mmCIF file of C-alpha atoms and ligand atoms in Angstrom:
data_model
loop_
_atom_site.group_PDB
_atom_site.id
_atom_site.type_symbol
_atom_site.label_atom_id
_atom_site.label_comp_id
_atom_site.label_asym_id
_atom_site.label_seq_id
_atom_site.Cartn_x
_atom_site.Cartn_y
_atom_site.Cartn_z
ATOM 1 C CA MET A 96 2.336 -0.994 -32.962
ATOM 2 C CA SER A 97 4.226 1.674 -31.066
ATOM 3 C CA GLU A 98 6.038 0.372 -28.120
ATOM 4 C CA VAL A 99 5.814 3.186 -25.772
ATOM 5 C CA MET A 100 3.456 6.181 -25.410
ATOM 6 C CA GLU A 101 4.178 9.751 -24.546
ATOM 7 C CA TYR A 102 1.657 12.437 -23.965
ATOM 8 C CA LYS A 103 2.526 15.544 -25.916
ATOM 9 C CA CYS A 104 1.145 19.014 -25.430
ATOM 10 C CA PRO A 105 -0.805 20.125 -28.417
ATOM 11 C CA CYS A 106 0.147 23.801 -27.663
ATOM 12 C CA CYS A 107 3.824 23.551 -27.307
ATOM 13 C CA GLY A 108 4.896 19.839 -28.008
ATOM 14 C CA GLY A 109 6.154 19.436 -24.448
ATOM 15 C CA ALA A 110 5.688 16.198 -22.424
ATOM 16 C CA ILE A 111 2.661 16.412 -20.244
ATOM 17 C CA ALA A 112 2.083 14.502 -16.991
ATOM 18 C CA PHE A 113 -0.683 14.015 -14.413
ATOM 19 C CA ASP A 114 -0.702 16.771 -11.818
ATOM 20 C CA SER A 115 -1.962 15.600 -8.408
ATOM 21 C CA HIS A 116 -2.909 19.132 -7.368
ATOM 22 C CA VAL A 117 -5.330 19.976 -10.016
ATOM 23 C CA GLN A 118 -6.141 16.345 -10.810
ATOM 24 C CA LYS A 119 -5.656 16.917 -14.457
ATOM 25 C CA MET A 120 -2.904 16.401 -17.021
ATOM 26 C CA LYS A 121 -0.713 19.597 -17.195
ATOM 27 C CA CYS A 122 2.080 20.784 -19.357
ATOM 28 C CA PRO A 123 5.068 21.784 -17.145
ATOM 29 C CA TYR A 124 6.287 24.057 -19.998
ATOM 30 C CA CYS A 125 3.274 26.185 -20.925
ATOM 31 C CA ASP A 126 0.908 25.392 -17.984
ATOM 32 C CA THR A 127 -1.891 24.415 -20.144
ATOM 33 C CA GLU A 128 -4.215 21.883 -18.363
ATOM 34 C CA PHE A 129 -6.213 19.046 -19.926
ATOM 35 C CA GLU A 130 -9.169 17.249 -18.555
ATOM 36 C CA MET A 131 -8.806 13.555 -18.137
ATOM 37 C CA ASP A 132 -11.897 12.876 -20.346
ATOM 38 C CA THR A 133 -10.238 14.804 -23.156
ATOM 39 C CA LEU A 134 -7.497 12.511 -22.989
ATOM 40 C CA LYS A 135 -9.499 9.430 -23.125
ATOM 41 C CA GLU A 136 -10.607 10.288 -26.546
ATOM 42 C CA PHE A 137 -7.015 10.748 -27.580
ATOM 43 C CA GLU A 138 -6.271 7.289 -26.165
ATOM 44 C CA GLN A 139 -9.109 5.703 -27.967
ATOM 45 C CA GLU A 140 -8.078 7.438 -31.289
ATOM 46 C CA ASN A 141 -4.546 6.113 -30.713
ATOM 47 C CA MET A 142 -5.734 2.670 -30.226
ATOM 48 C CA GLU A 143 -7.858 2.746 -33.388
ATOM 49 C CA GLN A 144 -4.726 3.850 -35.301
ATOM 50 C CA ASP A 145 -2.729 0.938 -33.832
ATOM 51 C CA HIS A 146 -5.304 -1.672 -34.637
ATOM 52 C CA ASP A 147 -3.400 -3.623 -37.143
ATOM 53 C CA PRO A 148 -3.663 -7.280 -36.478
ATOM 54 C CA GLN A 149 -0.514 -9.049 -35.465
ATOM 55 C CA TRP A 150 -0.138 -12.335 -37.243
ATOM 56 C CA ASP A 151 3.429 -12.891 -36.754
ATOM 57 C CA ALA A 152 4.270 -14.215 -33.271
ATOM 58 C CA SER A 153 7.882 -12.931 -33.621
ATOM 59 C CA GLN A 154 6.387 -9.403 -33.615
ATOM 60 C CA THR A 155 6.105 -9.705 -29.874
ATOM 61 C CA GLU A 156 9.779 -8.740 -29.897
ATOM 62 C CA GLN A 157 8.524 -5.162 -30.625
ATOM 63 C CA ASP A 158 6.893 -5.103 -27.201
ATOM 64 C CA GLY A 159 10.301 -4.134 -25.791
ATOM 65 C CA GLU A 160 13.482 -6.204 -26.380
ATOM 66 C CA GLN A 161 14.170 -8.438 -23.423
ATOM 67 C CA ILE A 162 17.661 -8.072 -22.298
ATOM 68 C CA GLY A 163 19.810 -9.584 -19.337
ATOM 69 C CA GLY A 164 20.398 -13.290 -19.069
ATOM 70 C CA ASP A 165 17.175 -14.039 -17.110
ATOM 71 C CA GLY A 166 14.861 -11.676 -19.176
ATOM 72 C CA SER A 167 13.957 -9.681 -16.191
ATOM 73 C CA MET A 168 14.644 -6.326 -17.928
ATOM 74 C CA SER A 169 13.272 -4.820 -21.048
ATOM 75 C CA ALA A 170 14.545 -2.029 -23.232
ATOM 76 C CA TYR A 171 12.410 0.535 -25.045
ATOM 77 C CA ILE A 172 13.020 3.550 -27.214
ATOM 78 C CA CYS A 173 11.980 6.850 -26.081
ATOM 79 C CA GLU A 174 9.945 8.527 -28.815
ATOM 80 C CA ALA A 175 11.021 11.996 -27.823
ATOM 81 C CA CYS A 176 14.789 11.639 -27.861
ATOM 82 C CA GLY A 177 15.450 8.196 -29.156
ATOM 83 C CA GLY A 178 17.255 7.226 -25.983
ATOM 84 C CA GLU A 179 17.131 3.584 -24.657
ATOM 85 C CA VAL A 180 14.992 3.193 -21.509
ATOM 86 C CA ILE A 181 15.786 0.160 -19.574
ATOM 87 C CA ALA A 182 13.267 -1.228 -17.049
ATOM 88 C CA ASP A 183 11.954 -4.189 -15.174
ATOM 89 C CA THR A 184 9.781 -6.298 -17.445
ATOM 90 C CA THR A 185 6.869 -5.602 -15.109
ATOM 91 C CA ALA A 186 7.316 -1.932 -15.300
ATOM 92 C CA GLY A 187 4.710 -0.014 -17.326
ATOM 93 C CA ALA A 188 5.421 3.671 -16.533
ATOM 94 C CA MET A 189 8.699 5.255 -15.970
ATOM 95 C CA SER A 190 10.762 8.334 -17.252
ATOM 96 C CA CYS A 191 13.282 8.499 -19.823
ATOM 97 C CA PRO A 192 16.731 8.802 -18.240
ATOM 98 C CA TYR A 193 18.046 11.026 -20.950
ATOM 99 C CA CYS A 194 15.150 13.670 -21.493
ATOM 100 C CA GLY A 195 13.182 13.041 -18.368
ATOM 101 C CA ASN A 196 9.885 12.652 -20.336
ATOM 102 C CA PRO A 197 7.250 10.246 -18.826
ATOM 103 C CA VAL A 198 7.151 7.037 -20.833
ATOM 104 C CA ILE A 199 4.208 4.652 -20.742
ATOM 105 C CA VAL A 200 4.288 1.063 -22.186
ATOM 106 C CA PRO A 201 0.598 0.443 -23.215
ATOM 107 C CA LYS A 202 0.887 -3.421 -23.475
ATOM 108 C CA GLN A 203 1.455 -3.709 -19.857
ATOM 109 C CA PHE A 204 -2.005 -2.408 -19.168
ATOM 110 C CA GLU A 205 -4.089 -3.692 -22.115
ATOM 111 C CA GLY A 206 -6.388 -6.708 -22.694
ATOM 112 C CA MET A 207 -6.257 -9.127 -19.676
ATOM 113 C CA LEU A 208 -3.822 -6.717 -18.027
ATOM 114 C CA LYS A 209 -6.065 -3.733 -18.134
ATOM 115 C CA PRO A 210 -6.857 -2.458 -14.582
ATOM 116 C CA ASP A 211 -10.461 -1.808 -13.702
ATOM 117 C CA LEU A 212 -9.678 1.021 -11.331
ATOM 118 C CA ILE A 213 -7.014 3.403 -10.398
ATOM 119 C CA ILE A 214 -6.790 5.921 -7.372
ATOM 120 C CA PRO A 215 -4.918 8.910 -8.721
ATOM 121 C CA PHE A 216 -2.154 10.468 -6.660
ATOM 122 C CA LYS A 217 -3.455 13.224 -4.336
ATOM 123 C CA LEU A 218 -0.190 14.120 -2.619
ATOM 124 C CA ASP A 219 3.112 15.107 -4.271
ATOM 125 C CA ARG A 220 6.674 14.415 -3.755
ATOM 126 C CA LYS A 221 7.267 17.379 -1.500
ATOM 127 C CA GLN A 222 4.384 16.161 0.763
ATOM 128 C CA ALA A 223 5.995 12.913 0.956
ATOM 129 C CA GLU A 224 9.460 14.386 1.853
ATOM 130 C CA GLN A 225 7.680 16.662 4.642
ATOM 131 C CA LYS A 226 6.089 13.505 6.084
ATOM 132 C CA LEU A 227 9.439 11.853 6.333
ATOM 133 C CA ARG A 228 10.726 14.801 8.353
ATOM 134 C CA ASP A 229 7.557 14.769 10.597
ATOM 135 C CA HIS A 230 8.103 11.112 11.058
ATOM 136 C CA LEU A 231 11.536 11.556 12.388
ATOM 137 C CA LYS A 232 10.399 14.283 14.841
ATOM 138 C CA GLY A 233 9.965 13.493 18.426
ATOM 139 C CA LYS A 234 11.417 10.046 18.015
ATOM 140 C CA VAL A 235 13.380 9.582 21.445
ATOM 141 C CA LEU A 236 15.191 6.416 20.505
ATOM 142 C CA LEU A 237 16.522 7.567 17.277
ATOM 143 C CA PRO A 238 20.240 7.827 17.016
ATOM 144 C CA LYS A 239 21.439 11.354 17.528
ATOM 145 C CA TYR A 240 22.963 11.725 14.029
ATOM 146 C CA PHE A 241 20.081 9.918 12.204
ATOM 147 C CA LYS A 242 18.148 13.183 11.434
ATOM 148 C CA THR A 243 21.321 15.017 10.158
ATOM 149 C CA GLU A 244 23.309 12.212 8.541
ATOM 150 C CA ASN A 245 20.470 10.349 6.917
ATOM 151 C CA ARG A 246 20.224 11.204 3.403
ATOM 152 C CA ILE A 247 17.246 10.864 1.132
ATOM 153 C CA LYS A 248 18.439 8.553 -1.754
ATOM 154 C CA GLU A 249 15.312 8.283 -3.804
ATOM 155 C CA VAL A 250 11.772 9.346 -3.762
ATOM 156 C CA LYS A 251 9.388 7.264 -6.186
ATOM 157 C CA GLY A 252 5.750 7.846 -6.868
ATOM 158 C CA LEU A 253 4.661 4.375 -7.704
ATOM 159 C CA TYR A 254 1.278 2.830 -8.854
ATOM 160 C CA VAL A 255 1.262 -0.522 -7.183
ATOM 161 C CA PRO A 256 -0.861 -3.286 -8.750
ATOM 162 C CA PHE A 257 -3.475 -4.579 -6.230
ATOM 163 C CA TRP A 258 -6.272 -7.174 -6.309
ATOM 164 C CA LEU A 259 -9.401 -6.204 -4.602
ATOM 165 C CA TYR A 260 -11.623 -9.011 -3.236
ATOM 166 C CA ASP A 261 -15.317 -8.509 -2.570
ATOM 167 C CA SER A 262 -16.946 -11.474 -0.644
ATOM 168 C CA ASP A 263 -19.643 -12.413 1.820
ATOM 169 C CA ALA A 264 -18.932 -14.521 4.838
ATOM 170 C CA SER A 265 -21.253 -16.302 7.133
ATOM 171 C CA ALA A 266 -19.760 -17.431 10.325
ATOM 172 C CA GLU A 267 -20.482 -19.229 13.684
ATOM 173 C CA ILE A 268 -18.327 -18.694 16.520
ATOM 174 C CA ARG A 269 -18.593 -20.426 19.935
ATOM 175 C CA CYS A 270 -16.570 -19.253 22.975
ATOM 176 C CA ARG A 271 -16.070 -20.354 26.562
ATOM 177 C CA ALA A 272 -16.291 -17.409 28.771
ATOM 178 C CA THR A 273 -16.152 -16.789 32.464
ATOM 179 C CA ARG A 274 -17.236 -14.152 34.960
ATOM 180 C CA VAL A 275 -15.492 -13.862 38.325
ATOM 181 C CA HIS A 276 -16.541 -12.108 41.467
ATOM 182 C CA SER A 277 -15.028 -12.153 44.937
ATOM 183 C CA TRP A 278 -16.332 -11.046 48.214
ATOM 184 C CA SER A 279 -15.469 -11.444 51.935
ATOM 185 C CA ASP A 280 -17.577 -11.999 55.025
ATOM 186 C CA GLY A 281 -14.798 -11.099 57.471
ATOM 187 C CA ASP A 282 -13.599 -14.682 57.976
ATOM 188 C CA TYR A 283 -13.265 -16.062 54.541
ATOM 189 C CA GLU A 284 -12.595 -14.668 51.037
ATOM 190 C CA TYR A 285 -14.980 -16.174 48.453
ATOM 191 C CA THR A 286 -14.489 -16.362 44.618
ATOM 192 C CA GLU A 287 -17.109 -17.471 42.427
ATOM 193 C CA THR A 288 -16.509 -18.289 38.814
ATOM 194 C CA GLU A 289 -19.440 -18.490 36.458
ATOM 195 C CA HIS A 290 -18.980 -20.452 33.114
ATOM 196 C CA PHE A 291 -20.708 -19.520 29.948
ATOM 197 C CA LEU A 292 -20.931 -20.827 26.370
ATOM 198 C CA VAL A 293 -21.397 -17.831 24.225
ATOM 199 C CA SER A 294 -22.302 -18.147 20.563
ATOM 200 C CA ARG A 295 -22.414 -15.719 17.771
ATOM 201 C CA GLY A 296 -23.725 -16.302 14.184
ATOM 202 C CA GLY A 297 -24.397 -14.187 11.188
ATOM 203 C CA ASP A 298 -23.400 -12.725 7.853
ATOM 204 C CA LEU A 299 -20.705 -10.192 7.097
ATOM 205 C CA GLY A 300 -20.078 -8.432 3.687
ATOM 206 C CA PHE A 301 -16.452 -7.486 2.529
ATOM 207 C CA ASP A 302 -15.904 -4.726 0.025
ATOM 208 C CA LYS A 303 -12.605 -4.425 -1.674
ATOM 209 C CA VAL A 304 -10.095 -6.309 0.543
ATOM 210 C CA PRO A 305 -6.741 -5.425 -0.903
ATOM 211 C CA VAL A 306 -3.717 -7.747 -1.617
ATOM 212 C CA ASP A 307 -0.778 -6.343 -3.563
ATOM 213 C CA GLY A 308 0.044 -8.250 -6.744
ATOM 214 C CA SER A 309 3.631 -7.202 -6.984
ATOM 215 C CA GLU A 310 6.231 -9.648 -5.793
ATOM 216 C CA LYS A 311 8.834 -6.860 -5.050
ATOM 217 C CA MET A 312 6.615 -5.011 -2.754
ATOM 218 C CA ALA A 313 6.643 -6.218 0.923
ATOM 219 C CA ASN A 314 3.131 -7.248 1.844
ATOM 220 C CA ASP A 315 3.487 -5.979 5.465
ATOM 221 C CA LEU A 316 4.675 -2.516 4.283
ATOM 222 C CA MET A 317 1.755 -2.330 1.792
ATOM 223 C CA GLU A 318 -0.732 -3.315 4.505
ATOM 224 C CA SER A 319 0.449 -0.871 6.993
ATOM 225 C CA ILE A 320 -0.407 2.118 4.784
ATOM 226 C CA GLU A 321 -3.871 1.017 4.348
ATOM 227 C CA PRO A 322 -6.830 2.081 4.189
ATOM 228 C CA PHE A 323 -7.312 3.646 0.771
ATOM 229 C CA ARG A 324 -10.553 5.377 0.223
ATOM 230 C CA TYR A 325 -11.984 3.249 -2.656
ATOM 231 C CA GLY A 326 -14.960 5.860 -3.186
ATOM 232 C CA GLU A 327 -12.349 7.997 -4.978
ATOM 233 C CA ALA A 328 -11.135 5.167 -7.383
ATOM 234 C CA VAL A 329 -11.902 6.095 -10.914
ATOM 235 C CA PRO A 330 -12.018 3.807 -14.100
ATOM 236 C CA PHE A 331 -8.446 3.165 -15.317
ATOM 237 C CA GLN A 332 -6.920 5.570 -17.840
ATOM 238 C CA LYS A 333 -3.254 5.399 -18.723
ATOM 239 C CA GLY A 334 -2.927 9.242 -18.486
ATOM 240 C CA TYR A 335 -2.943 9.014 -14.629
ATOM 241 C CA MET A 336 0.496 7.145 -14.867
ATOM 242 C CA ALA A 337 2.230 9.817 -16.832
ATOM 243 C CA GLY A 338 5.040 11.229 -14.656
ATOM 244 C CA TYR A 339 4.962 8.319 -12.135
ATOM 245 C CA LEU A 340 6.186 4.732 -12.153
ATOM 246 C CA ALA A 341 3.793 2.001 -12.430
ATOM 247 C CA ASP A 342 4.074 -1.754 -12.377
ATOM 248 C CA ARG A 343 1.757 -4.383 -13.642
ATOM 249 C CA TYR A 344 0.989 -7.437 -11.447
ATOM 250 C CA ASP A 345 3.332 -10.420 -11.401
ATOM 251 C CA GLN A 346 1.245 -12.321 -8.848
ATOM 252 C CA SER A 347 -2.139 -13.604 -10.088
ATOM 253 C CA SER A 348 -5.463 -13.089 -8.348
ATOM 254 C CA GLU A 349 -5.506 -16.694 -7.665
ATOM 255 C CA GLU A 350 -2.058 -16.571 -6.042
ATOM 256 C CA CYS A 351 -3.087 -13.638 -3.818
ATOM 257 C CA ALA A 352 -6.507 -15.146 -2.919
ATOM 258 C CA PRO A 353 -5.184 -17.120 0.127
ATOM 259 C CA ARG A 354 -3.968 -13.950 1.645
ATOM 260 C CA ALA A 355 -7.240 -12.208 1.014
ATOM 261 C CA ASN A 356 -9.185 -15.144 2.629
ATOM 262 C CA GLU A 357 -6.936 -15.049 5.658
ATOM 263 C CA ARG A 358 -7.547 -11.342 6.047
ATOM 264 C CA MET A 359 -11.305 -11.828 5.753
ATOM 265 C CA ARG A 360 -11.250 -14.729 8.274
ATOM 266 C CA GLU A 361 -9.171 -12.656 10.793
ATOM 267 C CA SER A 362 -11.610 -9.680 10.371
ATOM 268 C CA THR A 363 -14.698 -11.863 10.802
ATOM 269 C CA VAL A 364 -13.540 -13.380 14.158
ATOM 270 C CA GLN A 365 -12.481 -9.927 15.266
ATOM 271 C CA ALA A 366 -15.861 -8.434 14.394
ATOM 272 C CA PHE A 367 -17.793 -11.242 16.100
ATOM 273 C CA MET A 368 -15.528 -11.342 19.158
ATOM 274 C CA SER A 369 -15.913 -7.572 19.613
ATOM 275 C CA THR A 370 -19.632 -8.039 20.215
ATOM 276 C CA ILE A 371 -18.897 -10.304 23.189
ATOM 277 C CA GLN A 372 -18.435 -8.119 26.177
ATOM 278 C CA GLY A 373 -18.711 -8.237 29.968
ATOM 279 C CA TYR A 374 -16.682 -11.370 30.577
ATOM 280 C CA ALA A 375 -13.492 -11.947 32.499
ATOM 281 C CA THR A 376 -12.155 -14.387 29.809
ATOM 282 C CA CYS A 377 -13.467 -15.444 26.357
ATOM 283 C CA VAL A 378 -11.811 -18.215 24.507
ATOM 284 C CA PRO A 379 -13.026 -19.170 21.030
ATOM 285 C CA GLU A 380 -13.394 -22.924 20.904
ATOM 286 C CA HIS A 381 -15.224 -23.288 17.618
ATOM 287 C CA THR A 382 -15.116 -21.104 14.575
ATOM 288 C CA ASP A 383 -16.849 -21.929 11.351
ATOM 289 C CA ILE A 384 -16.383 -19.385 8.667
ATOM 290 C CA ARG A 385 -17.601 -19.800 5.150
ATOM 291 C CA LEU A 386 -16.503 -17.332 2.489
ATOM 292 C CA LYS A 387 -18.719 -17.162 -0.609
ATOM 293 C CA LYS A 388 -17.359 -16.717 -4.031
ATOM 294 C CA GLY A 389 -17.142 -13.044 -4.751
ATOM 295 C CA THR A 390 -15.856 -10.752 -7.338
ATOM 296 C CA ILE A 391 -12.274 -9.504 -7.835
ATOM 297 C CA SER A 392 -11.106 -6.180 -9.324
ATOM 298 C CA TYR A 393 -7.707 -5.022 -10.506
ATOM 299 C CA ALA A 394 -6.569 -1.577 -9.277
ATOM 300 C CA LEU A 395 -3.525 0.535 -9.348
ATOM 301 C CA LEU A 396 -2.950 2.383 -6.012
ATOM 302 C CA PRO A 397 -0.738 5.385 -5.395
ATOM 303 C CA ILE A 398 2.295 4.975 -3.079
ATOM 304 C CA TRP A 399 5.325 7.068 -2.483
ATOM 305 C CA VAL A 400 8.367 5.078 -1.662
ATOM 306 C CA LEU A 401 11.274 6.858 -0.071
ATOM 307 C CA SER A 402 14.790 5.221 0.562
ATOM 308 C CA THR A 403 17.368 6.763 2.896
ATOM 309 C CA LYS A 404 20.794 5.734 3.764
ATOM 310 C CA TYR A 405 22.381 5.960 7.132
ATOM 311 C CA ARG A 406 25.846 4.640 7.873
ATOM 312 C CA ASP A 407 25.838 2.213 4.850
ATOM 313 C CA LYS A 408 22.293 0.773 5.753
ATOM 314 C CA SER A 409 19.298 1.451 3.588
ATOM 315 C CA TYR A 410 15.913 2.286 5.196
ATOM 316 C CA THR A 411 12.595 2.334 3.226
ATOM 317 C CA PHE A 412 9.512 4.277 3.990
ATOM 318 C CA ALA A 413 6.186 4.346 2.374
ATOM 319 C CA MET A 414 3.391 6.838 2.199
ATOM 320 C CA ASN A 415 -0.121 6.291 1.062
ATOM 321 C CA GLY A 416 -0.384 8.680 -1.889
ATOM 322 C CA GLN A 417 -4.010 9.397 -1.301
ATOM 323 C CA THR A 418 -4.280 9.780 2.410
ATOM 324 C CA GLY A 419 -0.742 10.532 3.594
ATOM 325 C CA LYS A 420 -0.479 7.602 6.072
ATOM 326 C CA PHE A 421 3.272 7.121 6.560
ATOM 327 C CA VAL A 422 5.214 4.030 7.887
ATOM 328 C CA GLY A 423 8.687 2.890 7.960
ATOM 329 C CA ASP A 424 11.356 1.341 10.124
ATOM 330 C CA LEU A 425 13.826 3.531 11.894
ATOM 331 C CA PRO A 426 17.146 2.537 13.541
ATOM 332 C CA PHE A 427 17.117 2.109 17.259
ATOM 333 C CA ASP A 428 19.600 3.519 19.577
ATOM 334 C CA LYS A 429 20.421 0.790 22.101
ATOM 335 C CA GLY A 430 22.388 3.194 24.417
ATOM 336 C CA LYS A 431 19.449 5.517 24.568
ATOM 337 C CA ALA A 432 17.073 2.656 25.335
ATOM 338 C CA VAL A 433 19.101 1.632 28.250
ATOM 339 C CA GLN A 434 19.152 5.164 29.650
ATOM 340 C CA ILE A 435 15.419 5.388 29.319
ATOM 341 C CA SER A 436 14.727 2.181 30.934
ATOM 342 C CA GLY A 437 17.228 3.097 33.658
ATOM 343 C CA GLY A 438 15.167 6.303 34.299
ATOM 344 C CA VAL A 439 11.980 4.305 34.720
ATOM 345 C CA PHE A 440 13.689 1.840 37.141
ATOM 346 C CA LEU A 441 14.930 4.869 39.205
ATOM 347 C CA ALA A 442 11.513 6.373 39.420
ATOM 348 C CA VAL A 443 9.909 3.286 40.454
ATOM 349 C CA PHE A 444 12.587 2.718 43.029
ATOM 350 C CA LEU A 445 12.056 6.248 44.518
ATOM 351 C CA ILE A 446 8.316 5.830 44.897
ATOM 352 C CA THR A 447 8.814 2.451 46.695
ATOM 353 C CA PHE A 448 11.304 4.295 49.018
ATOM 354 C CA LEU A 449 8.761 7.021 49.675
ATOM 355 C CA LEU A 450 6.041 4.625 50.529
ATOM 356 C CA ALA A 451 8.319 2.638 52.718
ATOM 357 C CA GLY A 452 9.127 5.938 54.617
ATOM 358 C CA LEU A 453 5.440 6.544 55.124
ATOM 359 C CA LEU A 454 4.685 3.306 56.784
HETATM 360 ZN ZN1 ZN B 742 2.643 23.044 -23.381
HETATM 361 ZN ZN1 ZN B 743 13.878 10.638 -23.889
#
């Protein structure tokens, strides 16, 4: 069984990769384009050739030799140049550091590890870099030299493993609400507070609530570049990963389920609460949410990760590789913040002074 897989151009023998502009495989040397469906046939043929049964358990060694004391890294041999490619044991797509060819490790995405869906990259590296420049524009509190001194260290197009949960929820929510109105008859001020018990009940369906199944990706960073358009997801094919990085999951769907449930509960409460309007206050006193057993699918979603360095500190940004939504932390200039709040204070003071002058 071959350890790694590379897509070669049948015209010139060059390494081909997925091109997000044409949404096809494209040879960077002779510009020939290949439909993803054509590739599917090729992948299947390849699978058939490699269908020898593996009797000997020691053969698993061939799946990439584990190196490093803790077994967290694996080594593969690049078919094109024979160079050694070293990667995390969860990595399934990378490029050879010697010849630059895209390398895919099929066993990371086969059998139980095979994703159901993939959203192909729609935006490329240049668009990600442009988004970073736009992100820095107009940020008043950014230190003066950040834009000029900050250097892009790395830009990675990464397919991140996600679990997508479908479920139905039925919920009952009861709230204590009030309405207040005041009036005056000239002598007295009256305030009347009316108390209400408001209840809401019903069913709600959730479709593809995502939770990332990769330990190294920060959950909050991943959640902040949502939503993805799942209508554009296609059945998984390894070819989409050629030219990008991809990780298989290292957190199971059971491990990620509590986060999905939490998100569904929060959204259910929000959805029901948003239908209660016209009250001065509204406090939930009882919520009963029952999530029904649903289905789970495994998907790879496209994310550009950009890291930059400024004065020895690293900053990470992420962009949704499908929609372009961009997030990331920026340094904060304390001196500037003080100047700005000082300005606000001064303006308030002036207005007060003017009002006093008028009286
Ligand atoms: Zn070619
Ligand atoms: Zn190579």
